[in-house]
Coordinates of N, CA, C and O in Angstrom, one line a residue:
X1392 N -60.0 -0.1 109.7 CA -61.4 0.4 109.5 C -61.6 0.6 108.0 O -61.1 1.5 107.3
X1393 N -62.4 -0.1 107.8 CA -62.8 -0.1 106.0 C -63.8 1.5 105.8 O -64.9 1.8 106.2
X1394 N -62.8 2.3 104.9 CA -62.8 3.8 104.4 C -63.2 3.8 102.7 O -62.4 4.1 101.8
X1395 N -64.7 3.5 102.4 CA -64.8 3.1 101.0 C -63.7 2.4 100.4 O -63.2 1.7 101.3
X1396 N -63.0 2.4 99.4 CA -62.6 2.2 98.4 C -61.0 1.6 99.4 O -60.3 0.7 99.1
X1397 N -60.7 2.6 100.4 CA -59.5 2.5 101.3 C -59.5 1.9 102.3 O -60.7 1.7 102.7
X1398 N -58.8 1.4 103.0 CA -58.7 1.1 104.6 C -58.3 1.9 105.5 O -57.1 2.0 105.6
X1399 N -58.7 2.5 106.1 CA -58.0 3.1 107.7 C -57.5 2.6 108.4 O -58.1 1.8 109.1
X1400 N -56.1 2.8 108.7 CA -55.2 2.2 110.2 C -55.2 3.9 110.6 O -54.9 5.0 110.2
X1401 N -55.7 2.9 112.1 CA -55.2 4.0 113.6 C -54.3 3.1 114.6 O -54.1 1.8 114.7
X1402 N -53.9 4.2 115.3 CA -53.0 3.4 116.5 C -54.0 3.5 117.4 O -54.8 4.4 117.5
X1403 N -54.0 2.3 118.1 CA -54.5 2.2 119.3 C -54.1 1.0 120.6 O -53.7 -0.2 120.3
X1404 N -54.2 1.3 121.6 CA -54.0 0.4 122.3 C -53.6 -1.3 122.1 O -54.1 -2.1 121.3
X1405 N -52.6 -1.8 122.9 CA -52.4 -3.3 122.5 C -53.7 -4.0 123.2 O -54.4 -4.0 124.2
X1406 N -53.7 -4.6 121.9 CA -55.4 -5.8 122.7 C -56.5 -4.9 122.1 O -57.5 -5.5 122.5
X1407 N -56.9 -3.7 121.5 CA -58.1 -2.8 121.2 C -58.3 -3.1 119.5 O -59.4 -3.1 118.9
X1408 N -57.1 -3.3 119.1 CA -57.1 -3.4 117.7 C -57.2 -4.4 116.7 O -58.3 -4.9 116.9
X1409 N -56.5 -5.1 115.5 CA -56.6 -6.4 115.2 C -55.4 -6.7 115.2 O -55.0 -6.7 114.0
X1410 N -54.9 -7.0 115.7 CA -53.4 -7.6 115.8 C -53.2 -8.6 116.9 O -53.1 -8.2 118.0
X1411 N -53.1 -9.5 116.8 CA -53.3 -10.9 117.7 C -51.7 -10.9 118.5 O -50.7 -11.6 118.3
X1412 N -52.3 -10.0 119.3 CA -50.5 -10.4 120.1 C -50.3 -11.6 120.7 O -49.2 -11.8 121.1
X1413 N -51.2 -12.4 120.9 CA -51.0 -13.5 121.3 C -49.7 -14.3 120.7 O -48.7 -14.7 121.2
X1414 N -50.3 -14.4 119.3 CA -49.5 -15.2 118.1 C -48.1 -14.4 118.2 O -47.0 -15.0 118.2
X1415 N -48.3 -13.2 118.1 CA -47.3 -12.1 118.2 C -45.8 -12.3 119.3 O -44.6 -12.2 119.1
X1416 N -46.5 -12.5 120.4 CA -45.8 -12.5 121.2 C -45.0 -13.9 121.4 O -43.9 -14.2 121.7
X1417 N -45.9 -14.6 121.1 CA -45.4 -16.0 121.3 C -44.8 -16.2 120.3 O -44.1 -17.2 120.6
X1418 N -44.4 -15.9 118.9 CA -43.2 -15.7 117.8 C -41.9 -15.3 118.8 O -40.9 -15.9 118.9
X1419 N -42.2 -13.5 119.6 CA -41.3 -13.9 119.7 C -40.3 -14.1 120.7 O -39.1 -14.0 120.6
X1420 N -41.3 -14.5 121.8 CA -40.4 -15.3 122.7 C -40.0 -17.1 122.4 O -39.6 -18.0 123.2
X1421 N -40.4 -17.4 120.8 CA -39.4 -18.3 121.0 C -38.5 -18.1 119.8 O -37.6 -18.8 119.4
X1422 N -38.7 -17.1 119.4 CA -37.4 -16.8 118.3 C -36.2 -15.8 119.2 O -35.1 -16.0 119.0
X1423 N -36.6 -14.9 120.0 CA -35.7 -13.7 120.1 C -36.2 -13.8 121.4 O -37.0 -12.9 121.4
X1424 N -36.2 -14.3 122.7 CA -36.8 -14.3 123.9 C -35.8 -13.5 124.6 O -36.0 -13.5 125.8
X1425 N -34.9 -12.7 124.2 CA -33.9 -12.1 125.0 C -34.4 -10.5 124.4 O -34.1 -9.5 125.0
X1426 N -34.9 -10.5 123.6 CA -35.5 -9.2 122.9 C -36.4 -8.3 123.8 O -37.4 -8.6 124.4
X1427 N -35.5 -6.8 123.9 CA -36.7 -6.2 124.6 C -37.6 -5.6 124.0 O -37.2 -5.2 122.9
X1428 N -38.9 -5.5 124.3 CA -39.6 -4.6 123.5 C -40.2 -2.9 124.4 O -39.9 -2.7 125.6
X1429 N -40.9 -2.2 123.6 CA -41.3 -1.3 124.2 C -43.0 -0.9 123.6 O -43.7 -1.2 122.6
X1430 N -43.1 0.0 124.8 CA -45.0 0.5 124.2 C -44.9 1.9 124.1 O -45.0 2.8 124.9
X1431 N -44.7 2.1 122.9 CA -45.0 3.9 122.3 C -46.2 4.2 122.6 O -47.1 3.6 122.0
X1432 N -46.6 5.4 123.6 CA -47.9 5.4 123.7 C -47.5 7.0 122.6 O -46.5 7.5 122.2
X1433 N -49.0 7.2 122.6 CA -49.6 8.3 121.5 C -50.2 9.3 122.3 O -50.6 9.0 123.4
X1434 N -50.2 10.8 121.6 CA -50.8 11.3 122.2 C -52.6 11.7 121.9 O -53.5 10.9 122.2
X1435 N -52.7 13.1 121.3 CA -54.1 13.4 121.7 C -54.7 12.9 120.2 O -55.8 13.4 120.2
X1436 N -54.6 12.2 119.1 CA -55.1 11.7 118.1 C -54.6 10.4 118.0 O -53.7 10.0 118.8
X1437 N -54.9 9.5 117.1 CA -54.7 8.2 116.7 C -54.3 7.5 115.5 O -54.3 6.3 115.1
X1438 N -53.9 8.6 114.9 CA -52.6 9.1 113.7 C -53.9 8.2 112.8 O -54.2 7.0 113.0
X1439 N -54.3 9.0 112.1 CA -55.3 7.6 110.6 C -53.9 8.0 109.7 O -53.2 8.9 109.8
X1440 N -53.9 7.0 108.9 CA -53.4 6.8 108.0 C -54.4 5.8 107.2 O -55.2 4.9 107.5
X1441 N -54.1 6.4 105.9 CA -54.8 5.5 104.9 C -53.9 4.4 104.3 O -52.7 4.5 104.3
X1442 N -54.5 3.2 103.7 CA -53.5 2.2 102.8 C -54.4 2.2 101.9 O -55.5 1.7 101.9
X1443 N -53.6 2.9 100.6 CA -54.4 3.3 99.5 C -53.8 2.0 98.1 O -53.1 2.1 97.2
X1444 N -54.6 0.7 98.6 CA -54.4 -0.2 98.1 C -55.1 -0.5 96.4 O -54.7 -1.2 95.5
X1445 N -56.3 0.5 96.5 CA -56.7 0.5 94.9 C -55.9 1.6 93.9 O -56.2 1.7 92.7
X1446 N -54.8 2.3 94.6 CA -53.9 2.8 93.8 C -53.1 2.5 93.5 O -52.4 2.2 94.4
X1447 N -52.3 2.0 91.9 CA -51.6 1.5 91.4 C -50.3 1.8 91.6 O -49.2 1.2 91.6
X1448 N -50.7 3.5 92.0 CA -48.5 4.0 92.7 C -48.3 3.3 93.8 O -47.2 2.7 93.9
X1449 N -48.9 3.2 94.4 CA -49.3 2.6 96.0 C -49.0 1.1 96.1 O -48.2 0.6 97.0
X1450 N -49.5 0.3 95.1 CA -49.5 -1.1 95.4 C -47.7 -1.1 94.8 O -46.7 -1.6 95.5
X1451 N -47.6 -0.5 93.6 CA -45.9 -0.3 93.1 C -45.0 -0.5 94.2 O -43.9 -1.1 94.3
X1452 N -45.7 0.2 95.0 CA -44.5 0.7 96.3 C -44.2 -0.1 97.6 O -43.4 0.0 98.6
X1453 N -45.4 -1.0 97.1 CA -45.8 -2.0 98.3 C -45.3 -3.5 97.6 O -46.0 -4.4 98.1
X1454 N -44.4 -3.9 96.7 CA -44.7 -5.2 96.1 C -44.5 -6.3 97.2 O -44.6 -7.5 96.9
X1455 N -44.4 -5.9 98.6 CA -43.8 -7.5 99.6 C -45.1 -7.8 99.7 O -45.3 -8.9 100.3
X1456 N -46.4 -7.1 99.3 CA -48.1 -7.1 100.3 C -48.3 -7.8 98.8 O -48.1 -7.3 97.7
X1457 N -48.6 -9.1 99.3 CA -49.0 -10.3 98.5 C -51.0 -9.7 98.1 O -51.6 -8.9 98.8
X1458 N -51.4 -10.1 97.3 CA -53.1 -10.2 97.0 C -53.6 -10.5 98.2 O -54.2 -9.7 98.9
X1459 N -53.2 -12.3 98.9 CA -53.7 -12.4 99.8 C -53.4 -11.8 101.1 O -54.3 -11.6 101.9
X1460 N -51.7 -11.3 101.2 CA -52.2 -10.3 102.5 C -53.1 -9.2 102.5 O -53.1 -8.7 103.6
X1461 N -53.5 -8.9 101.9 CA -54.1 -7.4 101.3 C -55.6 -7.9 101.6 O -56.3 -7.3 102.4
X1462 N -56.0 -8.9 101.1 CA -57.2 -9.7 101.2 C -57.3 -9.7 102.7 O -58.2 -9.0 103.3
X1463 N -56.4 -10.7 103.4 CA -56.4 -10.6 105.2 C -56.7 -9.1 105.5 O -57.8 -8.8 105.9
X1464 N -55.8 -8.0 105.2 CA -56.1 -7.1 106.0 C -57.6 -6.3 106.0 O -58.2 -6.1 107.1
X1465 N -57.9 -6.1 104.9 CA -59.5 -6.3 104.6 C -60.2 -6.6 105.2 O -61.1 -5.9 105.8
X1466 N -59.9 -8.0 105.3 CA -61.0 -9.1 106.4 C -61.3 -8.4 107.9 O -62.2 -8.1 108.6
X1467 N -59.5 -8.3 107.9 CA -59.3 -7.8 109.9 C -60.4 -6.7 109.7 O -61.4 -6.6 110.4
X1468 N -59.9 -5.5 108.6 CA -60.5 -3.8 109.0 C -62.3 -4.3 108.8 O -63.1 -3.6 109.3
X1469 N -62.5 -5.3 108.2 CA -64.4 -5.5 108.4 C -64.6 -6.1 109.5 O -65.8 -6.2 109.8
X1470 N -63.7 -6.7 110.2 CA -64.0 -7.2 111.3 C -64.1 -6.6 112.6 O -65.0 -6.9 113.4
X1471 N -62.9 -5.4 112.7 CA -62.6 -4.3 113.3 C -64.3 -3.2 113.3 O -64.8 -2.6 114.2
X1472 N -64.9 -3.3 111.5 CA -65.7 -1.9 111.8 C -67.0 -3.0 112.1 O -67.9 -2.4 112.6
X1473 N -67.1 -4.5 111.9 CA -68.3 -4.8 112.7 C -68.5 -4.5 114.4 O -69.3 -3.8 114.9
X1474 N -67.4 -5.3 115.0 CA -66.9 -5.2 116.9 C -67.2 -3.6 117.0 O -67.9 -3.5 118.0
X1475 N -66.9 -2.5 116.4 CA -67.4 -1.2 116.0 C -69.1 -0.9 116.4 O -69.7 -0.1 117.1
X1476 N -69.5 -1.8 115.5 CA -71.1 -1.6 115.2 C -71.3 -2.0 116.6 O -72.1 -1.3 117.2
X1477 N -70.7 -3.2 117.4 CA -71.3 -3.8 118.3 C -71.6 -3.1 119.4 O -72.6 -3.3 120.0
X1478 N -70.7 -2.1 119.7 CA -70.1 -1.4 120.9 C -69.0 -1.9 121.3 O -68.8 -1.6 122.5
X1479 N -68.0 -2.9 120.7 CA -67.1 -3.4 121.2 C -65.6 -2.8 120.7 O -64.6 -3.3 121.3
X1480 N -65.4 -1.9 119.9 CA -64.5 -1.4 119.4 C -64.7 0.1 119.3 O -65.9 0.5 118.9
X1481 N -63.9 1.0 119.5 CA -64.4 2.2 118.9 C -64.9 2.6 117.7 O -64.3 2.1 116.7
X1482 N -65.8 3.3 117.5 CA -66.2 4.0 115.9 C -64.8 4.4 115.4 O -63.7 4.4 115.9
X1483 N -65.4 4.8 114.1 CA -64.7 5.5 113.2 C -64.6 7.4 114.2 O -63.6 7.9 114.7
X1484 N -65.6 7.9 114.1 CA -66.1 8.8 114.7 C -64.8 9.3 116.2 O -64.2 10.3 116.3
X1485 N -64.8 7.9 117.4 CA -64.5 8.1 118.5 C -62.8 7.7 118.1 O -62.1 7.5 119.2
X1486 N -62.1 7.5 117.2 CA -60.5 6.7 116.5 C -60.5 8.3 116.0 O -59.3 8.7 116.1
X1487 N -61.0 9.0 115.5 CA -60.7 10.4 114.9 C -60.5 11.6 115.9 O -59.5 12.5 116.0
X1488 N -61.5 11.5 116.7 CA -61.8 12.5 117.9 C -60.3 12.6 118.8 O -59.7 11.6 119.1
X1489 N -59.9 13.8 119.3 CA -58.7 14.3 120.0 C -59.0 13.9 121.2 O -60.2 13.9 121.5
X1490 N -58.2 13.6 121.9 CA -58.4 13.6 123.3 C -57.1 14.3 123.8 O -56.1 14.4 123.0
X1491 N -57.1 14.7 125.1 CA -56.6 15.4 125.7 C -54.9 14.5 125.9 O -54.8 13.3 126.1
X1492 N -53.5 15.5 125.9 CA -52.5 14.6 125.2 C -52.4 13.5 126.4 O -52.6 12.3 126.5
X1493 N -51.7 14.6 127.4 CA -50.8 13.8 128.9 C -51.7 12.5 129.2 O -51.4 11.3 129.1
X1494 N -52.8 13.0 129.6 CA -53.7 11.7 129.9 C -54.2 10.5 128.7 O -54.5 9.3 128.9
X1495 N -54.1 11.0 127.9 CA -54.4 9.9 126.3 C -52.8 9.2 126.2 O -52.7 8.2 125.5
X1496 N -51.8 9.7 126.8 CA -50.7 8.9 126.2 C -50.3 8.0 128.0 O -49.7 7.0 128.3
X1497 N -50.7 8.6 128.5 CA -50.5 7.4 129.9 C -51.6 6.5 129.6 O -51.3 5.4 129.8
X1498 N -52.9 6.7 129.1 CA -54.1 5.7 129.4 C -53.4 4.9 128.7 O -52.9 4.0 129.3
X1499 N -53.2 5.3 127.0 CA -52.5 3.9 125.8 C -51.5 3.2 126.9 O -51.8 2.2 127.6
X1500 N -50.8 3.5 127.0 CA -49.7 2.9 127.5 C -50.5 1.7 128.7 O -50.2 0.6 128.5
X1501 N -51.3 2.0 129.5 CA -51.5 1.6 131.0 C -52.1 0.5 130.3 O -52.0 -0.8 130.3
X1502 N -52.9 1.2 129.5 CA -53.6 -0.3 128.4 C -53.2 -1.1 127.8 O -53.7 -2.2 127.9
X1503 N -52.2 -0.9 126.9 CA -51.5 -1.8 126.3 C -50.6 -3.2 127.0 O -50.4 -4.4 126.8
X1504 N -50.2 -1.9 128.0 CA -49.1 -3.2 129.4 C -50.4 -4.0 129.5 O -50.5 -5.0 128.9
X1505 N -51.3 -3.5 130.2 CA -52.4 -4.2 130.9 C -52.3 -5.7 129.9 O -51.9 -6.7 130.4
X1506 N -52.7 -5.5 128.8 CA -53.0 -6.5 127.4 C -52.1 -7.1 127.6 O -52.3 -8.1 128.3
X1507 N -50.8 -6.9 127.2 CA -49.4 -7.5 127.1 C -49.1 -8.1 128.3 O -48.1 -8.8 128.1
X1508 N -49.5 -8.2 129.2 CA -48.9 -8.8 130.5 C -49.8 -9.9 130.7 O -49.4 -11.0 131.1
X1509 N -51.3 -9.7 130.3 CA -52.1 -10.6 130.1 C -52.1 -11.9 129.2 O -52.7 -13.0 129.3
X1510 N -51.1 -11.3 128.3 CA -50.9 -12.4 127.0 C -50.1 -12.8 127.6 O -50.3 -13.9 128.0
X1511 N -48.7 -12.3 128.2 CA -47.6 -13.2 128.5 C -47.9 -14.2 129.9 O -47.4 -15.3 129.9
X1512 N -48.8 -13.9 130.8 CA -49.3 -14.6 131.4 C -49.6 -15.9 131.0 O -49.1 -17.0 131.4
X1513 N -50.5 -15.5 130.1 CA -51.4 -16.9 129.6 C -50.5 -17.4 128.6 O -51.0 -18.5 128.2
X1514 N -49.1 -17.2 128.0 CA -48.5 -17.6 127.4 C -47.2 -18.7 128.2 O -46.7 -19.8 128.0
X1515 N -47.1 -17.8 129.2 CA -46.3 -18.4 130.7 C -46.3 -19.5 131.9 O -45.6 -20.2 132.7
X1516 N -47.8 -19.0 131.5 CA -48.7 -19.8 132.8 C -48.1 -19.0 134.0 O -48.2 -19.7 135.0
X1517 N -47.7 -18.0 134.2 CA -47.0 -17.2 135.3 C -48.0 -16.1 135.1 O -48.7 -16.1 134.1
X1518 N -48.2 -15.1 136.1 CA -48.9 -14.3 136.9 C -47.8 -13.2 137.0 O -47.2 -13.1 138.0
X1519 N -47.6 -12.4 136.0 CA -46.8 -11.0 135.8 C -47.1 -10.1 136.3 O -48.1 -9.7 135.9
X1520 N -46.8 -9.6 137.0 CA -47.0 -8.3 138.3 C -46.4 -7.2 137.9 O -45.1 -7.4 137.8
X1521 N -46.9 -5.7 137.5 CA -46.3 -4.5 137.3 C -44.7 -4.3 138.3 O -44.5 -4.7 139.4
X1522 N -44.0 -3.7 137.7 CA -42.7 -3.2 138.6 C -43.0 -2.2 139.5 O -43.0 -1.1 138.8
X1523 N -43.4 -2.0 140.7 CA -43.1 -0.9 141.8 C -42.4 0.5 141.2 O -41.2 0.7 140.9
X1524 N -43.5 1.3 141.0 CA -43.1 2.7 140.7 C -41.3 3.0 140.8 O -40.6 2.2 141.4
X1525 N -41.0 3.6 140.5 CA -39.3 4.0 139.8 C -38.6 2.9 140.0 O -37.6 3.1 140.6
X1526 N -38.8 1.1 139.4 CA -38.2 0.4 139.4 C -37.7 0.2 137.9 O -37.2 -0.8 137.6
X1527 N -38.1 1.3 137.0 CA -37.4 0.8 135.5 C -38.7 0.2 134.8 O -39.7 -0.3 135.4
X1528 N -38.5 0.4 133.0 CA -38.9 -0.1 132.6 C -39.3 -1.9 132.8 O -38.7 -2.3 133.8
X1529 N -39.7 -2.5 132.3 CA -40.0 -3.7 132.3 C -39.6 -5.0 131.0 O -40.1 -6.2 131.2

């Protein structure tokens, strides 16, 4: 989310934000397909962090973040605060706001699988079905 001068990253849900797990996922099930992963859900905030890229200690500290990835990311966070404008992303406003912990870190979670199972789907051509309550992670 473009923060004047700064950018804003929050955490949020897989599939809510700009990160194309699509591409994501399909890296890496054909590089590391034995690889497990997992979904850190969050609790009652959405952790902002700034990327304070017009600061020169900042960029020092960052030399792997090329011009143009810096440029990309940019693009995503104006893209992110347009879908915003639309009603299709959250505000700035509703990414700051607390929510309540227990239930905000099961919703992420329920959400994110939801996304991720979706992508693997359509990545699969298979139809991924949740595990049956106390059958283990996934």
């Amino acid at each position: 989310m473009p923060l004047g001068p700064t950018i804003g990253r929050f955490l949020a849900p897989c599939g809510e934000g700009v990160i194309n797990w699509s591409t994501v996922l399909h890296d890496v099930l054909e590089h590391r397909p034995e690889l497990d992963l997992t979904i850190e859900g969050i609790g009652p905030v959405r952790a902002e962090m700034p990327i304070l890229d017009q600061d020169p200690v900042w960029r020092a500290g960052h030399l792997d973040l090329s011009d143009d990835e810096l440029a990309r990311l940019r693009s995503l966070a104006d893209d992110y605060a347009d879908r915003a404008r639309a009603g299709e992303a959250e505000t700035l406003e509703q990414l700051r706001a607390p929510r309540p912990a227990l239930p905000a870190h099961e919703e992420f979670v329920a959400r994110s699988a939801a996304h991720l199972r979706s992508v693997l789907a359509s990545l699969s051509g298979e139809d991924l079905k949740p595990a049956p309550a106390g059958a283990g992670p996934q």
